[in-house]
Amino acid sequence: MGKSLLIIYQFKQGVRMKLQVHSIHFDADMKLLEFIQSKLNKLDMFYDRITGGEVFLRLDKGDTKKVRSKMLEVKINLPGGTLFVKEQASTFEEAMDIAIEALKVQLKKFKDKIQEKVNPTRNVLISMAMES
């Protein structure tokens, strides 16, 4: 029971991203998989060098079988690093929305960190200009 799905798609800049979606102990429907893919596609606007990712979907063990919260884990592979987010919500869509917001913040920080390594004097010049 459960599936693993591999999706490979290409961003505008020609970078290919390999995305694996794993549904643990249940079968995810195509609508959910398309929702996840469309959300992850939007991360390209924040950092265009994403090389791959994995999404794990699982049902949290609750007291009753009717009300089980949804656990979602997203791992994004980048040149020089990996980002990870784990979220829990009442639906996978809600958990994905929360995870995407967290990934946007992480991507911005990662991008800033890379820029500092590439051009460390840029920040000094900006702060000197602001002091003048």
GROMACS .gro file of C-alpha atoms in nm:
model
  132
    1MET     CA    1   0.000   0.000   0.000
    2GLY     CA    2   0.130   0.347  -0.085
    3LYS     CA    3   0.300   0.478  -0.393
    4SER     CA    4   0.609   0.650  -0.508
    5LEU     CA    5   0.580   0.879  -0.808
    6LEU     CA    6   0.866   1.034  -1.003
    7ILE     CA    7   0.804   1.361  -1.187
    8ILE     CA    8   1.071   1.529  -1.399
    9TYR     CA    9   1.003   1.873  -1.537
   10GLN     CA   10   1.199   2.159  -1.681
   11PHE     CA   11   1.210   2.519  -1.560
   12LYS     CA   12   1.228   2.825  -1.783
   13GLN     CA   13   1.607   2.843  -1.754
   14GLY     CA   14   1.642   2.487  -1.880
   15VAL     CA   15   1.725   2.337  -1.540
   16ARG     CA   16   1.565   1.999  -1.491
   17MET     CA   17   1.416   1.911  -1.156
   18LYS     CA   18   1.352   1.556  -1.044
   19LEU     CA   19   1.066   1.540  -0.796
   20GLN     CA   20   0.968   1.225  -0.610
   21VAL     CA   21   0.640   1.207  -0.422
   22HIS     CA   22   0.595   0.921  -0.174
   23SER     CA   23   0.257   0.846  -0.021
   24ILE     CA   24   0.308   0.623   0.282
   25HIS     CA   25   0.038   0.363   0.362
   26PHE     CA   26  -0.219   0.518   0.127
   27ASP     CA   27  -0.262   0.601  -0.241
   28ALA     CA   28  -0.256   0.973  -0.322
   29ASP     CA   29  -0.496   1.082  -0.593
   30MET     CA   30  -0.378   1.263  -0.905
   31LYS     CA   31  -0.542   1.590  -0.799
   32LEU     CA   32  -0.324   1.604  -0.485
   33LEU     CA   33  -0.009   1.518  -0.681
   34GLU     CA   34  -0.083   1.792  -0.935
   35PHE     CA   35  -0.143   2.039  -0.651
   36ILE     CA   36   0.194   1.954  -0.496
   37GLN     CA   37   0.372   1.983  -0.831
   38SER     CA   38   0.215   2.322  -0.907
   39LYS     CA   39   0.315   2.457  -0.565
   40LEU     CA   40   0.674   2.338  -0.600
   41ASN     CA   41   0.694   2.485  -0.952
   42LYS     CA   42   0.640   2.829  -0.799
   43LEU     CA   43   0.959   2.801  -0.593
   44ASP     CA   44   1.148   2.865  -0.918
   45MET     CA   45   1.059   3.234  -0.879
   46PHE     CA   46   1.265   3.250  -0.558
   47TYR     CA   47   1.564   3.042  -0.663
   48ASP     CA   48   1.605   2.899  -1.011
   49ARG     CA   49   1.877   2.641  -0.938
   50ILE     CA   50   1.665   2.378  -0.761
   51THR     CA   51   1.785   2.039  -0.883
   52GLY     CA   52   1.545   1.801  -0.715
   53GLY     CA   53   1.312   1.728  -0.434
   54GLU     CA   54   1.124   1.467  -0.238
   55VAL     CA   55   0.782   1.491  -0.079
   56PHE     CA   56   0.661   1.242   0.179
   57LEU     CA   57   0.290   1.221   0.257
   58ARG     CA   58   0.171   1.023   0.555
   59LEU     CA   59  -0.134   0.994   0.773
   60ASP     CA   60  -0.057   1.064   1.138
   61LYS     CA   61  -0.172   0.797   1.381
   62GLY     CA   62  -0.461   0.953   1.566
   63ASP     CA   63  -0.699   0.829   1.833
   64THR     CA   64  -0.967   0.756   1.577
   65LYS     CA   65  -0.938   0.644   1.219
   66LYS     CA   66  -1.182   0.911   1.100
   67VAL     CA   67  -0.985   1.210   1.222
   68ARG     CA   68  -0.621   1.167   1.127
   69SER     CA   69  -0.398   1.464   1.069
   70LYS     CA   70  -0.183   1.477   0.760
   71MET     CA   71   0.197   1.490   0.778
   72LEU     CA   72   0.394   1.635   0.490
   73GLU     CA   73   0.772   1.650   0.457
   74VAL     CA   74   0.948   1.833   0.175
   75LYS     CA   75   1.318   1.808   0.097
   76ILE     CA   76   1.459   2.040  -0.171
   77ASN     CA   77   1.803   1.977  -0.322
   78LEU     CA   78   2.014   2.273  -0.427
   79PRO     CA   79   2.373   2.302  -0.547
   80GLY     CA   80   2.558   2.337  -0.218
   81GLY     CA   81   2.273   2.256   0.017
   82THR     CA   82   1.943   2.095   0.109
   83LEU     CA   83   1.630   2.252   0.254
   84PHE     CA   84   1.382   2.059   0.467
   85VAL     CA   85   1.034   2.136   0.597
   86LYS     CA   86   0.796   1.919   0.798
   87GLU     CA   87   0.435   2.029   0.845
   88GLN     CA   88   0.118   1.885   0.991
   89ALA     CA   89  -0.238   1.998   0.915
   90SER     CA   90  -0.591   1.871   0.868
   91THR     CA   91  -0.540   1.836   0.490
   92PHE     CA   92  -0.236   1.776   0.272
   93GLU     CA   93  -0.318   2.091   0.074
   94GLU     CA   94  -0.312   2.302   0.389
   95ALA     CA   95   0.015   2.141   0.501
   96MET     CA   96   0.164   2.206   0.155
   97ASP     CA   97   0.064   2.574   0.165
   98ILE     CA   98   0.235   2.615   0.504
   99ALA     CA   99   0.542   2.424   0.384
  100ILE     CA  100   0.574   2.639   0.071
  101GLU     CA  101   0.574   2.958   0.278
  102ALA     CA  102   0.849   2.815   0.499
  103LEU     CA  103   1.049   2.705   0.193
  104LYS     CA  104   1.023   3.053   0.041
  105VAL     CA  105   1.184   3.199   0.354
  106GLN     CA  106   1.454   2.931   0.354
  107LEU     CA  107   1.524   2.986  -0.017
  108LYS     CA  108   1.560   3.361   0.029
  109LYS     CA  109   1.805   3.306   0.318
  110PHE     CA  110   1.999   3.048   0.116
  111LYS     CA  111   2.017   3.281  -0.183
  112ASP     CA  112   2.139   3.570   0.035
  113LYS     CA  113   2.402   3.344   0.191
  114ILE     CA  114   2.527   3.241  -0.155
  115GLN     CA  115   2.537   3.606  -0.267
  116GLU     CA  116   2.746   3.697   0.039
  117LYS     CA  117   2.998   3.426  -0.046
  118VAL     CA  118   3.017   3.536  -0.411
  119ASN     CA  119   3.031   3.910  -0.344
  120PRO     CA  120   3.125   3.981   0.021
  121THR     CA  121   3.218   4.347  -0.043
  122ARG     CA  122   2.871   4.428  -0.175
  123ASN     CA  123   2.720   4.447   0.175
  124VAL     CA  124   3.007   4.663   0.301
  125LEU     CA  125   2.964   4.905   0.011
  126ILE     CA  126   2.588   4.929   0.069
  127SER     CA  127   2.632   4.998   0.442
  128MET     CA  128   2.903   5.258   0.371
  129ALA     CA  129   2.675   5.432   0.122
  130MET     CA  130   2.392   5.437   0.377
  131GLU     CA  131   2.619   5.591   0.643
  132SER     CA  132   2.724   5.877   0.414
   0.00000   0.00000   0.00000
